[in-house]
Coordinates of C-alpha atoms and ligand atoms in Angstrom, one line a residue:
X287 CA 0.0 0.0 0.0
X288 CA 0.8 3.2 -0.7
X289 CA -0.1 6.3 0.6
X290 CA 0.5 10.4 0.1
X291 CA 0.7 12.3 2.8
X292 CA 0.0 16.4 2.3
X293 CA 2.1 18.2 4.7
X294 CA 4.1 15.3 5.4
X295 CA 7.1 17.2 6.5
X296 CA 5.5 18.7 9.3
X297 CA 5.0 17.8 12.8
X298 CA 2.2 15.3 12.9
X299 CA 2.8 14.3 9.2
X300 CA 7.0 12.9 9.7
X301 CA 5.9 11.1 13.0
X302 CA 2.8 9.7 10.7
X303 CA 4.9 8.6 7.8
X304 CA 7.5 6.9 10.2
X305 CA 4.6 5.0 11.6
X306 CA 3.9 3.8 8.1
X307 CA 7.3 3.2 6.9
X308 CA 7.3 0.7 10.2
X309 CA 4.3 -1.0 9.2
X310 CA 5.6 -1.4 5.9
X311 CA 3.5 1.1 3.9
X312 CA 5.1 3.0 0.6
X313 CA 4.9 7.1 1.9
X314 CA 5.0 9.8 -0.5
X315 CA 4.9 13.2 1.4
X316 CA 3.9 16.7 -0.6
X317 CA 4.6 19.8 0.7
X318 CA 5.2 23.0 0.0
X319 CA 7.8 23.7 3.1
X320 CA 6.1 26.5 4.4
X321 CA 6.0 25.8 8.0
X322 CA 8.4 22.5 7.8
X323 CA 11.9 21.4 6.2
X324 CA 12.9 18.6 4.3
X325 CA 15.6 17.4 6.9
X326 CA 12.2 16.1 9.2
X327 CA 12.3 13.6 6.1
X328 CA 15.8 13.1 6.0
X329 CA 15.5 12.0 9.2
X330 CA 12.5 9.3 9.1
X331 CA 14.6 7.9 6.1
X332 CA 17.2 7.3 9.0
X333 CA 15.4 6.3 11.8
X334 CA 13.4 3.6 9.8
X335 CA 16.0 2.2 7.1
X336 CA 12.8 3.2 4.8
X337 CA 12.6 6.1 2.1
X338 CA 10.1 8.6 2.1
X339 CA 9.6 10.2 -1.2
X340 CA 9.1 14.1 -1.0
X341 CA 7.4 16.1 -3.4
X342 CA 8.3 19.5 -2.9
X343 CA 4.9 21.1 -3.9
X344 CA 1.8 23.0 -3.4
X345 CA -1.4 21.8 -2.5
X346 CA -3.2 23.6 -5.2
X347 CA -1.2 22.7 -7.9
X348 CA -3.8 19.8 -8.8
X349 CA -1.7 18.6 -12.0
X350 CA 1.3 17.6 -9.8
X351 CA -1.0 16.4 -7.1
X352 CA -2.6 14.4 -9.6
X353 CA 0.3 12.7 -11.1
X354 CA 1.8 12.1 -7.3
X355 CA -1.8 10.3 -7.3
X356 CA -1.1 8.1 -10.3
X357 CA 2.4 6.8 -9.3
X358 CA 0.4 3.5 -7.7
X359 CA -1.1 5.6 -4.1
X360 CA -4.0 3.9 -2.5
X361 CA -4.8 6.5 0.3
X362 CA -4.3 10.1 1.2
X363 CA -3.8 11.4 4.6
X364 CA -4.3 15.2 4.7
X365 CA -2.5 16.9 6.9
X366 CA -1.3 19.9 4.9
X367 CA -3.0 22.9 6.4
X368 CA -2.4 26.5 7.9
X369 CA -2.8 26.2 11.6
X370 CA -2.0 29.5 14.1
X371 CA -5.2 31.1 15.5
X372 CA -4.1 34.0 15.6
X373 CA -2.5 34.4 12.0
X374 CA -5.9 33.0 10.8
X375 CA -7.6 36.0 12.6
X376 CA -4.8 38.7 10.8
X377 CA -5.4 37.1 7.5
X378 CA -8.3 35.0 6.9
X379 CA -8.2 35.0 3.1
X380 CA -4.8 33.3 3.3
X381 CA -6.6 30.4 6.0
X382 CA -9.8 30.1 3.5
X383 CA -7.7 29.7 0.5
X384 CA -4.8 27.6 1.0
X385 CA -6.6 25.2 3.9
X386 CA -10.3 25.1 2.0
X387 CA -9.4 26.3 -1.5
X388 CA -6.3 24.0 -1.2
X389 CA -8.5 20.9 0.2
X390 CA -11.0 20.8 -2.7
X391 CA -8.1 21.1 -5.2
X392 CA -6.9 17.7 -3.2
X393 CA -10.5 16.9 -3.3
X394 CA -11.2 17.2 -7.3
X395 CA -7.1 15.4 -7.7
X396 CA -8.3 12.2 -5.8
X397 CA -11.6 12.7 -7.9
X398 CA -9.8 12.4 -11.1
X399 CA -7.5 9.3 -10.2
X400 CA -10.3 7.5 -8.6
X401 CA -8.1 7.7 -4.7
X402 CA -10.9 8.0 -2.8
X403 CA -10.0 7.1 0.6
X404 CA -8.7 9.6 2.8
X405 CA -8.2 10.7 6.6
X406 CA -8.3 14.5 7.2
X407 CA -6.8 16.2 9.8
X408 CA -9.3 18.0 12.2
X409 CA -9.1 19.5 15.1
X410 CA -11.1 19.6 18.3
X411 CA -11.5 23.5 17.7
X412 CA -14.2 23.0 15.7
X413 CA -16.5 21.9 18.4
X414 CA -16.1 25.4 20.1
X415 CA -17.4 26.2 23.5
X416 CA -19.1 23.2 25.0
X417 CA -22.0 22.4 27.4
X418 CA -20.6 19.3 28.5
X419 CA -17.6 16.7 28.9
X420 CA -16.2 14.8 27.7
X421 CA -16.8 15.7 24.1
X422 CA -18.8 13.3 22.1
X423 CA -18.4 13.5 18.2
X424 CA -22.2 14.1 17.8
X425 CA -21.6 17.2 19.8
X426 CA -22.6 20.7 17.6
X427 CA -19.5 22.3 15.7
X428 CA -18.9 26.0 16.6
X429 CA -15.5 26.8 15.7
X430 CA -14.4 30.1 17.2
X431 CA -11.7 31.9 15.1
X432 CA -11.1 31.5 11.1
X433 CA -8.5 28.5 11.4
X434 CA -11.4 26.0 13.6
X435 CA -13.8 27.5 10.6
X436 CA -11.6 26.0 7.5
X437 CA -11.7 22.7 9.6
X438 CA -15.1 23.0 10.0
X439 CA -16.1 24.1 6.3
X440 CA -13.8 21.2 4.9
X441 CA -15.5 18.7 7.5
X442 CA -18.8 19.7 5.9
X443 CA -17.4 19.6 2.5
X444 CA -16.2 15.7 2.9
X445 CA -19.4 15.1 4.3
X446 CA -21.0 16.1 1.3
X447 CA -18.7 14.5 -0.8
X448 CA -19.5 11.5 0.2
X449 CA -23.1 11.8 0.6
X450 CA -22.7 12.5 -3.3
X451 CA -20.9 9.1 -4.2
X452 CA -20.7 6.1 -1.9
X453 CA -17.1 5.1 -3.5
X454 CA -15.4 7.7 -0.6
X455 CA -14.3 6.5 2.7
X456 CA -13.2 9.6 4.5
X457 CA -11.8 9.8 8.4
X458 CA -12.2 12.8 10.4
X459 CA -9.3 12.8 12.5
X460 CA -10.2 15.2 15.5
X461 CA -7.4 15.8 17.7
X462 CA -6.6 17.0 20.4
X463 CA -3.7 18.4 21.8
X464 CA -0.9 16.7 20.6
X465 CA 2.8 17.2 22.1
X466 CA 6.0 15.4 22.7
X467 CA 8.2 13.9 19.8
X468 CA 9.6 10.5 18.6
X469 CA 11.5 8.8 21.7
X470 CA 14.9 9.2 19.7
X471 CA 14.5 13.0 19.8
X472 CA 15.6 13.2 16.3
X473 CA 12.3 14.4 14.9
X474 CA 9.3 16.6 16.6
X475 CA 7.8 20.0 16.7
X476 CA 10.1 23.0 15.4
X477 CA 7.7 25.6 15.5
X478 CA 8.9 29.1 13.4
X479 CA 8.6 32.5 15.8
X480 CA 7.2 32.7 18.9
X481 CA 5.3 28.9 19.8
X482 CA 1.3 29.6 20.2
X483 CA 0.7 26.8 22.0
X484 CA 1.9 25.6 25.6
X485 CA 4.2 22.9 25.4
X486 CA 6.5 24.0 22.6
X487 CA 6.6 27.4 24.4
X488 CA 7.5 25.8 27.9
X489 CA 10.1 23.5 25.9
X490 CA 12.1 26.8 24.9
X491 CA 11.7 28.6 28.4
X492 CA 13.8 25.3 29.3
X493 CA 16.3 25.4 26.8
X494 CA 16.8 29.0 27.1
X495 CA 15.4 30.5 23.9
X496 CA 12.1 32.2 26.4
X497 CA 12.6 33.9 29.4
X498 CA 9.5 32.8 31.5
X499 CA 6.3 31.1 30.4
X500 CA 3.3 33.3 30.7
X501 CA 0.4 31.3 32.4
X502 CA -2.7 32.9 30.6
X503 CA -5.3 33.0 33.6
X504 CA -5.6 31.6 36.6
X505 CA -9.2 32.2 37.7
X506 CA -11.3 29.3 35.4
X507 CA -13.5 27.5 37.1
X508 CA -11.0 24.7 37.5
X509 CA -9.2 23.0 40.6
X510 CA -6.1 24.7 40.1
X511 CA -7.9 28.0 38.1
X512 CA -5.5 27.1 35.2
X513 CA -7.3 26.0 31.7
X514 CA -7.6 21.9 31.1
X515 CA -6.8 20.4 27.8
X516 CA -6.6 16.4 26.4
X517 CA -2.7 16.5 25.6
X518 CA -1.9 13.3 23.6
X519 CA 1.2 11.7 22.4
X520 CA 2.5 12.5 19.0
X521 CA 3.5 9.1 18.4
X522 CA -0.2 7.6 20.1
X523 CA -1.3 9.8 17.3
X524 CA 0.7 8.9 14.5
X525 CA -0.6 5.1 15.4
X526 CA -4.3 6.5 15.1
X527 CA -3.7 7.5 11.7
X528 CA -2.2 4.0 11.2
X529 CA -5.8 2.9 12.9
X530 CA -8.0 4.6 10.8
X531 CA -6.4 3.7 7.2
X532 CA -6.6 0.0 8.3
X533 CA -10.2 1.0 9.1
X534 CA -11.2 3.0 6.2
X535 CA -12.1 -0.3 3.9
X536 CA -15.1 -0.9 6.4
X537 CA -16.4 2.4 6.6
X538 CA -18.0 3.9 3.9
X539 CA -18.8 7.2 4.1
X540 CA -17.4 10.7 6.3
X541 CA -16.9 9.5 9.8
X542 CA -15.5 11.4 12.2
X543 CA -13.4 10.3 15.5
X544 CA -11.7 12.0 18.3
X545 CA -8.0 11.2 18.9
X546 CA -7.1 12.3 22.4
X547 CA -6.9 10.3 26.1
X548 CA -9.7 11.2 27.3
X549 CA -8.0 13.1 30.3
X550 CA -7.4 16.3 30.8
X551 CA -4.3 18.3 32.1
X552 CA -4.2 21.5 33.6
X553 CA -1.7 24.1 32.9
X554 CA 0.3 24.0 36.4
X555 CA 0.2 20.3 35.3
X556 CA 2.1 20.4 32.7
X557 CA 4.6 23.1 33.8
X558 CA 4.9 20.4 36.8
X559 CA 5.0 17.5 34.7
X560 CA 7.9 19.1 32.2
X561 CA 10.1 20.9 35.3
X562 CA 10.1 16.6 36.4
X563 CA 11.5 15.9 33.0
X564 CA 14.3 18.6 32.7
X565 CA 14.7 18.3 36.4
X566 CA 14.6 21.9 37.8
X567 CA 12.0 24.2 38.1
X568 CA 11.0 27.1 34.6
X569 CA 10.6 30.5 35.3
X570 CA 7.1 31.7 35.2
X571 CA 4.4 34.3 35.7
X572 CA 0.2 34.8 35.7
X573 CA -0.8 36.7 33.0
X574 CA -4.4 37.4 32.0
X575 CA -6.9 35.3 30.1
X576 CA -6.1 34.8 26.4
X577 CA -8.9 35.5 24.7
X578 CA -10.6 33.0 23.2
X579 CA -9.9 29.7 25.8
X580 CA -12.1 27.6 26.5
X581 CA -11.7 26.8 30.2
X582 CA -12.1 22.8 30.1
X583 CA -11.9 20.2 26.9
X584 CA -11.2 16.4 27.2
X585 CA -12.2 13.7 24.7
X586 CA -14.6 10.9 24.7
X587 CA -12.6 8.6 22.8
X588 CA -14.9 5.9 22.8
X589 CA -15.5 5.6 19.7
X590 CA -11.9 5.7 18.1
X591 CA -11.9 2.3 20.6
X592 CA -14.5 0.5 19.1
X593 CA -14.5 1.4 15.9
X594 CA -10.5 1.6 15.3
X595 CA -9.1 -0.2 18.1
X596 CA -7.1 2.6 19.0
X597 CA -6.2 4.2 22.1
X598 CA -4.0 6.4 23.8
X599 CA -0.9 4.8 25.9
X600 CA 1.7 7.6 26.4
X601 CA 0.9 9.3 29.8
X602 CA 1.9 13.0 30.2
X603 CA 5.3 12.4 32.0
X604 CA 6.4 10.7 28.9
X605 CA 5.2 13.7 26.6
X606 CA 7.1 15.8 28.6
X607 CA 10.1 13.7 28.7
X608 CA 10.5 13.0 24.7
X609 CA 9.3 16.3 23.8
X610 CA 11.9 17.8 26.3
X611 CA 14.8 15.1 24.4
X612 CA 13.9 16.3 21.2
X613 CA 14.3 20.0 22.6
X614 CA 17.4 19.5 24.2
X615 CA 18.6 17.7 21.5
X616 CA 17.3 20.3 19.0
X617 CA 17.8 24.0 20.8
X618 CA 17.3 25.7 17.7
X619 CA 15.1 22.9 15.9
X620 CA 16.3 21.6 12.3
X621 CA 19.0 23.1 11.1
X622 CA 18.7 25.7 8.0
Ligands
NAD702 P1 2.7 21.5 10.6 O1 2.6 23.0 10.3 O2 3.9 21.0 11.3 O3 2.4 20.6 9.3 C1 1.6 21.1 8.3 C2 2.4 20.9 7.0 O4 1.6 21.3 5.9 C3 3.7 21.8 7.0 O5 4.8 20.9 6.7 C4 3.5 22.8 5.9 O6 4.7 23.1 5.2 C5 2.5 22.0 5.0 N1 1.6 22.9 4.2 C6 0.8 23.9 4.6 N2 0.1 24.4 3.5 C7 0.4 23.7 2.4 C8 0.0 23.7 1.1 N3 -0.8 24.6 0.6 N4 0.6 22.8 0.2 C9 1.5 21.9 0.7 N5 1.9 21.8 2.0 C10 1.4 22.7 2.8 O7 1.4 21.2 11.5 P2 1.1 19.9 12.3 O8 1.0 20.2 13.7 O9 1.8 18.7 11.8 O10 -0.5 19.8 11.9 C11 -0.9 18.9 10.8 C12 -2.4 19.1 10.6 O11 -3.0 18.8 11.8 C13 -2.8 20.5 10.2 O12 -3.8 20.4 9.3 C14 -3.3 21.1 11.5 O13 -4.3 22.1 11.3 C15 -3.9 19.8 12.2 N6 -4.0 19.9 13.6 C16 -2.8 20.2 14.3 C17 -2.9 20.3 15.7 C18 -1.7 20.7 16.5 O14 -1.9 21.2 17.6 N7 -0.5 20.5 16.1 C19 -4.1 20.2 16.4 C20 -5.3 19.8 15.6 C21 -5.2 19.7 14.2
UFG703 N1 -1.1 28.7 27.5 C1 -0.5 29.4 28.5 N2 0.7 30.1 28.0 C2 1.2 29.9 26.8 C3 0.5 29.1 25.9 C4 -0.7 28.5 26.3 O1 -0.9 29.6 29.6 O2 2.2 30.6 26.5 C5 -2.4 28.0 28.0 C6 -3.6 28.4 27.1 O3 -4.2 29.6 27.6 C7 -4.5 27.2 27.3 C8 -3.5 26.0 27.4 O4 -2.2 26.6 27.8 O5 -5.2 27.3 28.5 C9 -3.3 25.2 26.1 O6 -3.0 26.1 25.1 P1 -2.6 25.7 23.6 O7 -2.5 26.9 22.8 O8 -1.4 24.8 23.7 O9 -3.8 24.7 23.2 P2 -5.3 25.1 22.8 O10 -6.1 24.0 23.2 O11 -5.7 26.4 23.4 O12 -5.3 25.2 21.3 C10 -4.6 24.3 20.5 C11 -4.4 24.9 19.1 C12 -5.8 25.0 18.4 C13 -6.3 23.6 18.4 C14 -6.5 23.1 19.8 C15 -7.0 21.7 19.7 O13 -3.9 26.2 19.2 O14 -5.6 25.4 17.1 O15 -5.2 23.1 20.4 O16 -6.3 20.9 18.9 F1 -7.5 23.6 17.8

């Protein structure tokens, strides 16, 4: 089997494709390179004795996404996406175009080659602000901010897809948080600029690119005040994608599944849990609420057990400890 993976360069997509290249699947990754580098590659190729082929490339360009398609691939796993809030909130038109516009070009390639099985990266910001937990897949979608909204459109446009033609067997992937890196610490997250999200930034206070975390809010209506997320294992997810493509031929239809662990992890939790992995404690301060947080979201992951047999078995100890590796390893992430 064969199978492309957009944005397979990136953070969840390299983990992914070493999964794969394990289980003996043929990986093709395209992408563009504009928030990876072609050394995340290099390096799967190393840790699995496998070769990844990379297609340096755009999304939208369906004539080369198209031929990638004919060269003998079976399935598509679509990572490739935009993905900072905020960004999407300064430039919307950039979000819309290159993670919708870019998906349907996908969309009409697969079409046209007859690949019609495919597991799409979503995101549990498209169910919004919830009214209870843990958070069922049947649960309303309510994204908040532009990015959650072209995860959101292209969830409803897959689901209309395959209402059309019963020939598509389409997995939305909801995830939740998803941190740490692979255990050798030679691949993980390199995010460009200033990290968005928690553990990356908490990863540089320790290696000494930040000077202090800022703990956005204290006063949620939590134990410890701090916001709870569902932070899963990289590599837990990587295997889910494996999950779902063995799946897929049973599953006609869009079908959406939440990866996560189904527990939640507050933010003193996981400044706690990564000061245990480096072995001191990070400089920090309270800061105000960042707009936008929800104050509680955990998965129900139920379903992903039944109906892919897959579940979650890093704990967060271990995310903190082969995220801070890959770090450490890593200070300035790849090189170049
Ligand atoms: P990432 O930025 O590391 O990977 C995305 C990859 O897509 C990058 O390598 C980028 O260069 C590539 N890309 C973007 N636009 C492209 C285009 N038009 N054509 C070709 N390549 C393009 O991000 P990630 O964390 O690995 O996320 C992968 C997917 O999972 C994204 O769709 C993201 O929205 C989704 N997701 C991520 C998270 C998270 O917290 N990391 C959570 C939920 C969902
Ligand atoms: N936080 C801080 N300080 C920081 C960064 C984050 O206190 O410097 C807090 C946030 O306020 C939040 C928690 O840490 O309470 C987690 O924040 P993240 O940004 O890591 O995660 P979110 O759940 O808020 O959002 C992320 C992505 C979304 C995605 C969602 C679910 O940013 O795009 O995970 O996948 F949809």
């Amino acid at each position: 089997m064969k199978i492309l993976l957009t944005g397979g360069a990136g953070y969840i997509g390299s983990h992914t494709a070493l999964v794969l290249l394990e289980a003996g699947y043929e990986v093709v990754a395209l992408d563009n390179l504009v928030n990876s580098s072609a050394e995340s590659v290099v390096r799967v190729d190393k840790l699995t004795g496998g070769s990844v082929q990379l297609v340096v490339g755009d999304l939208s360009d369906q004539g080369l996404v198209e031929s990638a398609l004919r060269d003998g691939v079976d399935a598509v796993i679509h990572f490739a996406g935009l993905k900072a809030v905020g960004e999407s909130i300064a430039q919307p038109l950039r979000y819309f175009s290159n993670n919708v516009s870019g998906s349907l070009s996908l969309l009409r390639a697969m079409d046209a080659t007859g690949v019609r099985t495919l597991a799409f990266s979503s995101s549990a910001t498209v169910y919004g602000e919830v009214e209870r937990l843990p958070i069922t897949e049947d649960m309303p979608l309510c994204a908040a901010n532009p990015y959650g909204r072209t995860k959101q459109q292209i969830e409803q446009i897959l689901v209309d897809l395959a209402g059309s033609d019963d020939r598509w067997h389409i997995a939305l992937l909801r995830y939740f948080n998803p941190v740490g890196a692979h255990r050798s610490g030679r691949i993980g997250e390199d995010p460009h600029g200033v990290p968005n999200n928690l553990m990356p930034f908490v990863a540089q206070v320790a290696v000494g690119r930040r000077e202090k975390l800022v703990i956005y809010g204290t006063d949620y209506p939590t134990p410890d005040g701090t916001c709870i997320r569902d932070y899963v294992h990289v590599m837990d997810l990587a295997r889910g994608h494996l999950a779902a493509l063995e799946a897929l031929p049973d599953w006609p239809g869009a079908h959406a599944w939440n990866l996560g662990t189904g527990r939640g992890a507050s933010v003193w939790e996981v400044l706690r849990a990564f000061e245990r992995a480096v072995g001191h404690d990070l400089a920090h301060q309270v800061g105000p609420r960042r707009p936008g947080d929800a104050p509680v979201s955990y998965a129900d992951t139920s379903r992903a057990a039944s109906d892919l047999s897959w579940s979650a078995t890093h704990s967060l100890d271990d995310m903190c400890a082969d995220h801070w590796r890959w770090q450490q390893d890593n200070p300035d992430g790849y090189p170049g």
